[in-house]
Amino acid sequence: MIMPYKWLNDYVKISASPKEYSDRMTMTGSKVEGWEEVGKEIENVVCGRVISIVKHPDADKLVICSIDVGKDEPVQIVTGATNLKEGDLVPAALHPAKLPGGVVIKKTKMRGVDSNGMLCSIAELGLTLHDCPYAIENGILVLPEEYGKPGDDIRTVLGLNDVVFEFEITPNRPDCLSMIGLARETSASFGLPLELPKPQIKDTHGNISDYLAVDIECPDLCPRYTAAMAEDIVIEPSPKWMRERLRDAGIRPINNIVDITNYVMLEYGQPMHAFDYSCIEDNHIIVRTSRPGEEVVTLDGQTRAVADNTLLITDPKKAIGIAGVMGGENSEITENTKRIVFESATFDGPTVRVASRRIGMRTEASGRYEKGLDCENTLPALMRACQLVEELGAGKIIGGIVDAYPIKKQQRRIKLEPERINSFIGIKVSRDEMIRDLTALGFQMDGDDILVPFWRDDVEGFADISEEIARLYGYDKIVATSFAGATTMGGLTLRQKFERAMAAACSATGFNEAKTLTFIGSKVFDQLCIPEDSDLRKTVVISNPLGEDQSMMRTTTVHSILEVMARNYNQRAPYARIFERGAVFLPMLDKYGKADMTRLPVEKDILTISLYGNGNFFTLKGCVNALLSSVDVSDYEYVPCLDNPCYHPGRCAMLETREGKRLGYVGQIHPTVAKNYGIGAEVYMAELDCDALFEMSNSEKTYTPLPKFPAVTRDLAVLCDKSVYVIQLEKAIRKGAGKHLESLEFFDVYEGAQVAEGKKSVAFALAFRSFDHTLTDAEIDSYIAKILKNLEQDCGAVIRV
C-alpha cells in the first residue's frame, strides 16, 4: 500500500518527520518498507512566463525566449519548441538545475546565443499525459494560469513535493489497504484526533428503483451488493488535486469517472466499478456463477474463457464483468455514456483469488477482495463516490440506492479482561488506558464487552485483544522476562518410545522398512477385490491431484505394501520382508453415509508387515507375537476371520483384545489379489492399529517374586465338533478356571478312528498355582468341574474318555 503524506493529513494532522513516522508506525504493527520524496530529483525548476519570443538569427528551428522567473531581470532561454506564445506559463530549469534521471541543466551557447536554462516538457519532468491532460506530448508544458505565478517552485505547482510511504500490509489486515485504515492506525499510534469524511449528497432527483434491480443468486459468494446511479454524465479529466493524489499513490489517472472509483478504492479500501447503464439489458443486474463455456471480454479487450463456478456480474443475457477482478468491455464507460451505475459490493475472497489466477489477471481490486473485505464498508464508499460525482460536476445523482444484503453481518463481542491481559503480556496498563487505546482503533465498549468493529475480522478472541493493547503500548517498552518454572530434561515421549520399539522389533525379526505415498487411485479397490458397498471405498478426494492414480487418500495400507512386494518379486528377489508404519485416512460421513468433505478425516496410524518366500502364516504370527511382546502388549487373542476380501478366507485371523476390541488382521493375501499385483508367491501380511496397541501398552514393569508353592498341572482332552475353534475352547476354560490358573497351552488336536465322525479331540495343558498355599486335589477338581461345565454349555464339548 502506497500512502501520500499530504493525503493522510486530510484525516490526521501530523507533523512527524518521515523517519519518525516510519519508526513509530512500524513499532505499532504497520510496517513501513520505505519512503520516497516525490520530485526529489528536481532542483531549481520554477514557473516562468514567456515575455517575448524572437527568432534565432542563425538557426531556423530555434527561438530565443525571454522568461520572467520572478526575479529582477528576465532569463534568456533558447528552445526549439513550436507550441509557445507570449504570456504562456511554463516550467523553466535555471542554471544549474537537475531533472529526473540524473539530467543536469547548465547555461550554454546555442548557435552563438546564450541560453541560461531549459524550458521543460512533461517527459523531462517525469510526467505523462495522464498527469497533465492539457499538455502537448512533444512540446513544452504550458501550465494553466491558476497553477501558479513566475518564480514558484515547479514541484509545488505540480504537486511534486510530497512524501509517499510504502507499507507492507499483512493478509489479516485488509482494512489497512486504504487511506482511512492507515489514518486510523496513525491516529492511534500518535494519539492524534481522527477526522474521517462523512459523505453527503446535496441534490438528487428521481428514484433508482425505477431504473435498476439487483439479484444475488449466490449470497455465500456475494454477501452484499450495493449500487447507485448518476445521469447527465460528463466525461473529462479529473481535477488537478485528484490526479496528483492518484499519481502519488501509484494509480494512473484516466478520466473523472474512472478516477472517482480508483480514488474511493484507495480512500476506503473498497473496490468499485462503474457500468454504462445503457449496456445493461432489462435494467437488471444478476450476480451468479459462470455457466459451462461462458466467455467475458474484459476492459483490456481480451476474450477470457471463465472456468465453472467463477463469480460473474451479469444481466439477463450476458456477463458484464468478472466479480472482483475486472469489468467487461461491453459495459465500459465511454465519451458517449450519459448514465452510469456505480457498483460497491463484497465478494468471497477465495473465489476472487481462484478466478484471478485462472484467467491470469491480478488487479488492485482483486488484491483487496482476496483478503476479505467488510460488508459494512460498501455503502459509505458508494456514498463517497456519489459525493465526488456531485463535487466534480461529473453528473447528477439519482436518488436512493439498491442494497442487496441477504444476511446482515453480526458484530463480534469479546470480554475485556485487564488483569489477564497484563499477566499475559507482562505489562501494567490500567483498564481506562486499555479502553482508550481500543477506542482509538475503532473498538467500542458495552459494559465489560468489547464490540469489535466490522472491519476487524482478524480480531476473534482474547489473544487478539492482547495484541492490540501490546502494540500500542509499545513492544519496545515490554521488559524481557525469563520463563518461570524449573527446566526439564529432554527425552522421548512414551509414544515415541513405543514407535521406536515397534520399528526395532520389526528390524530384529528381519523386516526392512519401506515408505510409500498415501495417495491412491480408484482402481486400487478393484485390485484388492473390495466390494462396491465397502466403507473402504469412501475416501477423501484430493482437489488438485497429481494424476488419476493419486487422486484420493488411502483408506488401507495393503495396496501400498503389495506394490512394494510386487516390485521385489518382479526383480526376482527370492524372498522379502517389508514393514511400514503409515497413515490411513477415514473420512467423516454425512447423514447419507457419504464422505463429508467439509470435516477433517480420521487419521489412523497403521503398522503393516508382510513377507513372502521364507515363511508362512505361523511365521508371521510368531513375528507379530514378538513385536507385541517388545511393546508390552498382552491379553490379546486371534479370532478366525472369513469376511476380509483382501485375505484368504481360511488363513486369516483378527487380532483382538479379550474384550473384543479389534487390533488388526494377520493372514495370507487372497491368491486373486496377489495375482492382480503380479505376485506368483504366497504373500502374508499383518495390519496392526498402532493407536489401539499404544493404549494397551504397559511400560511399567512389576516385580513378581519366585513362587513359594508348587504348581499343580492337569492335561485335559475334550471332544467337540470340527467347526468349534480352539480359541472358543480356551475362552470357556479361562472362564471357569478361576484366579489360580497360571498357564493354559493347547498342545494337540486329533481326528481319527477313535473319534466319532464330525468330531475332533483337542488337548490342553493347564497349570494352577496359589501364592499363599499349596492347592489341594479338591480345589483342582472343583476348577476342572467348572471348566467342563462351561465347555459343554458354551462349546458343546465333553471330556474325552
PDB file of C-alpha atoms in Angstrom, residues 309-445:
ATOM      1  CA  ASN A 309     -18.164 -21.514 -10.656  1.00  0.00           C
ATOM      2  CA  THR A 310     -16.426 -18.205 -11.441  1.00  0.00           C
ATOM      3  CA  LEU A 311     -18.460 -15.376  -9.906  1.00  0.00           C
ATOM      4  CA  LEU A 312     -19.811 -13.016 -12.583  1.00  0.00           C
ATOM      5  CA  ILE A 313     -21.747  -9.764 -12.766  1.00  0.00           C
ATOM      6  CA  THR A 314     -24.369 -10.234 -15.476  1.00  0.00           C
ATOM      7  CA  ASP A 315     -27.599  -9.003 -16.922  1.00  0.00           C
ATOM      8  CA  PRO A 316     -30.298 -11.452 -18.087  1.00  0.00           C
ATOM      9  CA  LYS A 317     -28.499 -12.018 -21.409  1.00  0.00           C
ATOM     10  CA  LYS A 318     -24.753 -11.683 -20.899  1.00  0.00           C
ATOM     11  CA  ALA A 319     -21.867 -11.275 -18.479  1.00  0.00           C
ATOM     12  CA  ILE A 320     -20.740  -7.678 -17.946  1.00  0.00           C
ATOM     13  CA  GLY A 321     -17.832  -8.302 -15.578  1.00  0.00           C
ATOM     14  CA  ILE A 322     -15.787 -10.818 -13.610  1.00  0.00           C
ATOM     15  CA  ALA A 323     -16.680 -10.134  -9.988  1.00  0.00           C
ATOM     16  CA  GLY A 324     -13.822  -8.598  -8.040  1.00  0.00           C
ATOM     17  CA  VAL A 325     -11.367  -8.787 -10.947  1.00  0.00           C
ATOM     18  CA  MET A 326     -12.301  -6.627 -13.946  1.00  0.00           C
ATOM     19  CA  GLY A 327     -15.335  -5.246 -15.721  1.00  0.00           C
ATOM     20  CA  GLY A 328     -16.486  -6.227 -19.173  1.00  0.00           C
ATOM     21  CA  GLU A 329     -15.767  -4.270 -22.331  1.00  0.00           C
ATOM     22  CA  ASN A 330     -19.450  -4.456 -23.260  1.00  0.00           C
ATOM     23  CA  SER A 331     -20.354  -2.106 -20.366  1.00  0.00           C
ATOM     24  CA  GLU A 332     -17.325   0.208 -20.496  1.00  0.00           C
ATOM     25  CA  ILE A 333     -17.702   3.926 -19.780  1.00  0.00           C
ATOM     26  CA  THR A 334     -17.118   5.926 -22.991  1.00  0.00           C
ATOM     27  CA  GLU A 335     -17.389   9.558 -24.059  1.00  0.00           C
ATOM     28  CA  ASN A 336     -20.950   8.850 -25.161  1.00  0.00           C
ATOM     29  CA  THR A 337     -22.035   7.482 -21.765  1.00  0.00           C
ATOM     30  CA  LYS A 338     -24.873   9.505 -20.263  1.00  0.00           C
ATOM     31  CA  ARG A 339     -25.999   7.345 -17.357  1.00  0.00           C
ATOM     32  CA  ILE A 340     -23.842   5.123 -15.128  1.00  0.00           C
ATOM     33  CA  VAL A 341     -24.268   2.538 -12.399  1.00  0.00           C
ATOM     34  CA  PHE A 342     -21.786   2.507  -9.528  1.00  0.00           C
ATOM     35  CA  GLU A 343     -21.132  -0.955  -8.072  1.00  0.00           C
ATOM     36  CA  SER A 344     -19.866  -1.332  -4.487  1.00  0.00           C
ATOM     37  CA  ALA A 345     -20.011  -4.961  -3.387  1.00  0.00           C
ATOM     38  CA  THR A 346     -18.401  -7.616  -1.217  1.00  0.00           C
ATOM     39  CA  PHE A 347     -17.252 -10.853  -2.836  1.00  0.00           C
ATOM     40  CA  ASP A 348     -15.875 -14.053  -1.329  1.00  0.00           C
ATOM     41  CA  GLY A 349     -12.084 -13.683  -1.136  1.00  0.00           C
ATOM     42  CA  PRO A 350     -11.024 -17.238  -2.096  1.00  0.00           C
ATOM     43  CA  THR A 351     -13.427 -17.224  -5.057  1.00  0.00           C
ATOM     44  CA  VAL A 352     -11.931 -13.986  -6.387  1.00  0.00           C
ATOM     45  CA  ARG A 353      -8.422 -15.335  -5.832  1.00  0.00           C
ATOM     46  CA  VAL A 354      -9.153 -18.516  -7.804  1.00  0.00           C
ATOM     47  CA  ALA A 355     -10.791 -16.573 -10.650  1.00  0.00           C
ATOM     48  CA  SER A 356      -7.886 -14.119 -10.780  1.00  0.00           C
ATOM     49  CA  ARG A 357      -5.325 -16.908 -11.019  1.00  0.00           C
ATOM     50  CA  ARG A 358      -7.270 -18.904 -13.597  1.00  0.00           C
ATOM     51  CA  ILE A 359      -7.531 -16.038 -16.051  1.00  0.00           C
ATOM     52  CA  GLY A 360      -4.015 -14.787 -15.278  1.00  0.00           C
ATOM     53  CA  MET A 361      -5.052 -11.314 -14.165  1.00  0.00           C
ATOM     54  CA  ARG A 362      -4.399  -9.680 -10.815  1.00  0.00           C
ATOM     55  CA  THR A 363      -5.704  -6.172 -10.250  1.00  0.00           C
ATOM     56  CA  GLU A 364      -5.759  -3.661  -7.409  1.00  0.00           C
ATOM     57  CA  ALA A 365      -9.368  -4.690  -6.799  1.00  0.00           C
ATOM     58  CA  SER A 366      -8.745  -8.449  -6.773  1.00  0.00           C
ATOM     59  CA  GLY A 367      -5.771  -7.984  -4.441  1.00  0.00           C
ATOM     60  CA  ARG A 368      -8.100  -6.382  -1.914  1.00  0.00           C
ATOM     61  CA  TYR A 369     -11.018  -8.783  -2.351  1.00  0.00           C
ATOM     62  CA  GLU A 370      -8.712 -11.789  -1.862  1.00  0.00           C
ATOM     63  CA  LYS A 371      -8.029 -10.761   1.721  1.00  0.00           C
ATOM     64  CA  GLY A 372     -11.686 -10.434   2.705  1.00  0.00           C
ATOM     65  CA  LEU A 373     -13.469  -7.082   2.874  1.00  0.00           C
ATOM     66  CA  ASP A 374     -16.017  -5.623   5.257  1.00  0.00           C
ATOM     67  CA  CYS A 375     -19.656  -5.819   4.113  1.00  0.00           C
ATOM     68  CA  GLU A 376     -20.471  -2.696   6.107  1.00  0.00           C
ATOM     69  CA  ASN A 377     -17.940  -0.628   4.117  1.00  0.00           C
ATOM     70  CA  THR A 378     -19.726  -0.915   0.778  1.00  0.00           C
ATOM     71  CA  LEU A 379     -22.402   1.714   1.480  1.00  0.00           C
ATOM     72  CA  PRO A 380     -20.118   4.529   2.816  1.00  0.00           C
ATOM     73  CA  ALA A 381     -17.800   4.003  -0.168  1.00  0.00           C
ATOM     74  CA  LEU A 382     -20.759   4.197  -2.552  1.00  0.00           C
ATOM     75  CA  MET A 383     -21.967   7.422  -0.957  1.00  0.00           C
ATOM     76  CA  ARG A 384     -18.451   8.889  -1.216  1.00  0.00           C
ATOM     77  CA  ALA A 385     -18.351   8.120  -4.942  1.00  0.00           C
ATOM     78  CA  CYS A 386     -21.697   9.854  -5.433  1.00  0.00           C
ATOM     79  CA  GLN A 387     -20.461  12.855  -3.446  1.00  0.00           C
ATOM     80  CA  LEU A 388     -17.378  13.123  -5.673  1.00  0.00           C
ATOM     81  CA  VAL A 389     -19.522  12.939  -8.816  1.00  0.00           C
ATOM     82  CA  GLU A 390     -21.523  15.868  -7.484  1.00  0.00           C
ATOM     83  CA  GLU A 391     -18.462  17.865  -6.362  1.00  0.00           C
ATOM     84  CA  LEU A 392     -16.608  17.364  -9.635  1.00  0.00           C
ATOM     85  CA  GLY A 393     -19.661  18.236 -11.714  1.00  0.00           C
ATOM     86  CA  ALA A 394     -19.407  14.893 -13.449  1.00  0.00           C
ATOM     87  CA  GLY A 395     -23.135  14.195 -13.373  1.00  0.00           C
ATOM     88  CA  LYS A 396     -26.403  14.321 -11.445  1.00  0.00           C
ATOM     89  CA  ILE A 397     -27.175  11.724  -8.758  1.00  0.00           C
ATOM     90  CA  ILE A 398     -30.375   9.710  -8.968  1.00  0.00           C
ATOM     91  CA  GLY A 399     -31.957   9.361  -5.544  1.00  0.00           C
ATOM     92  CA  GLY A 400     -31.767   6.204  -3.449  1.00  0.00           C
ATOM     93  CA  ILE A 401     -29.577   3.128  -3.591  1.00  0.00           C
ATOM     94  CA  VAL A 402     -30.017  -0.560  -4.331  1.00  0.00           C
ATOM     95  CA  ASP A 403     -28.815  -2.589  -1.348  1.00  0.00           C
ATOM     96  CA  ALA A 404     -28.944  -6.385  -1.710  1.00  0.00           C
ATOM     97  CA  TYR A 405     -27.857  -7.642   1.716  1.00  0.00           C
ATOM     98  CA  PRO A 406     -29.438 -11.094   2.370  1.00  0.00           C
ATOM     99  CA  ILE A 407     -27.800 -11.876   5.714  1.00  0.00           C
ATOM    100  CA  LYS A 408     -26.670  -8.919   7.802  1.00  0.00           C
ATOM    101  CA  LYS A 409     -23.236  -9.248   9.390  1.00  0.00           C
ATOM    102  CA  GLN A 410     -23.277  -9.579  13.190  1.00  0.00           C
ATOM    103  CA  GLN A 411     -20.877  -7.636  15.378  1.00  0.00           C
ATOM    104  CA  ARG A 412     -18.457  -9.737  17.421  1.00  0.00           C
ATOM    105  CA  ARG A 413     -18.211  -9.322  21.207  1.00  0.00           C
ATOM    106  CA  ILE A 414     -15.163 -10.101  23.348  1.00  0.00           C
ATOM    107  CA  LYS A 415     -14.910  -9.667  27.097  1.00  0.00           C
ATOM    108  CA  LEU A 416     -12.314  -7.175  28.338  1.00  0.00           C
ATOM    109  CA  GLU A 417     -10.090  -8.824  30.964  1.00  0.00           C
ATOM    110  CA  PRO A 418      -7.475  -6.236  32.057  1.00  0.00           C
ATOM    111  CA  GLU A 419      -5.749  -8.357  34.707  1.00  0.00           C
ATOM    112  CA  ARG A 420      -5.456 -11.350  32.400  1.00  0.00           C
ATOM    113  CA  ILE A 421      -4.136  -9.154  29.581  1.00  0.00           C
ATOM    114  CA  ASN A 422      -1.479  -7.624  31.819  1.00  0.00           C
ATOM    115  CA  SER A 423      -0.421 -11.055  33.028  1.00  0.00           C
ATOM    116  CA  PHE A 424      -0.422 -12.441  29.505  1.00  0.00           C
ATOM    117  CA  ILE A 425       1.749  -9.642  28.059  1.00  0.00           C
ATOM    118  CA  GLY A 426       3.838  -8.852  31.127  1.00  0.00           C
ATOM    119  CA  ILE A 427       2.859  -5.173  31.465  1.00  0.00           C
ATOM    120  CA  LYS A 428       0.887  -2.931  33.813  1.00  0.00           C
ATOM    121  CA  VAL A 429      -1.787  -0.963  31.977  1.00  0.00           C
ATOM    122  CA  SER A 430      -4.967   0.302  33.608  1.00  0.00           C
ATOM    123  CA  ARG A 431      -8.412  -0.605  32.352  1.00  0.00           C
ATOM    124  CA  ASP A 432      -9.035   3.013  31.311  1.00  0.00           C
ATOM    125  CA  GLU A 433      -5.833   3.087  29.264  1.00  0.00           C
ATOM    126  CA  MET A 434      -6.813  -0.127  27.529  1.00  0.00           C
ATOM    127  CA  ILE A 435     -10.231   1.286  26.685  1.00  0.00           C
ATOM    128  CA  ARG A 436      -8.599   4.488  25.394  1.00  0.00           C
ATOM    129  CA  ASP A 437      -6.291   2.549  23.055  1.00  0.00           C
ATOM    130  CA  LEU A 438      -9.041   0.246  21.832  1.00  0.00           C
ATOM    131  CA  THR A 439     -11.381   3.177  21.227  1.00  0.00           C
ATOM    132  CA  ALA A 440      -8.677   4.886  19.179  1.00  0.00           C
ATOM    133  CA  LEU A 441      -8.582   1.817  16.950  1.00  0.00           C
ATOM    134  CA  GLY A 442     -12.331   1.910  16.389  1.00  0.00           C
ATOM    135  CA  PHE A 443     -13.443  -0.588  19.064  1.00  0.00           C
ATOM    136  CA  GLN A 444     -16.438   0.267  21.234  1.00  0.00           C
ATOM    137  CA  MET A 445     -17.353  -0.725  24.783  1.00  0.00           C
TER     138      MET A 445
END
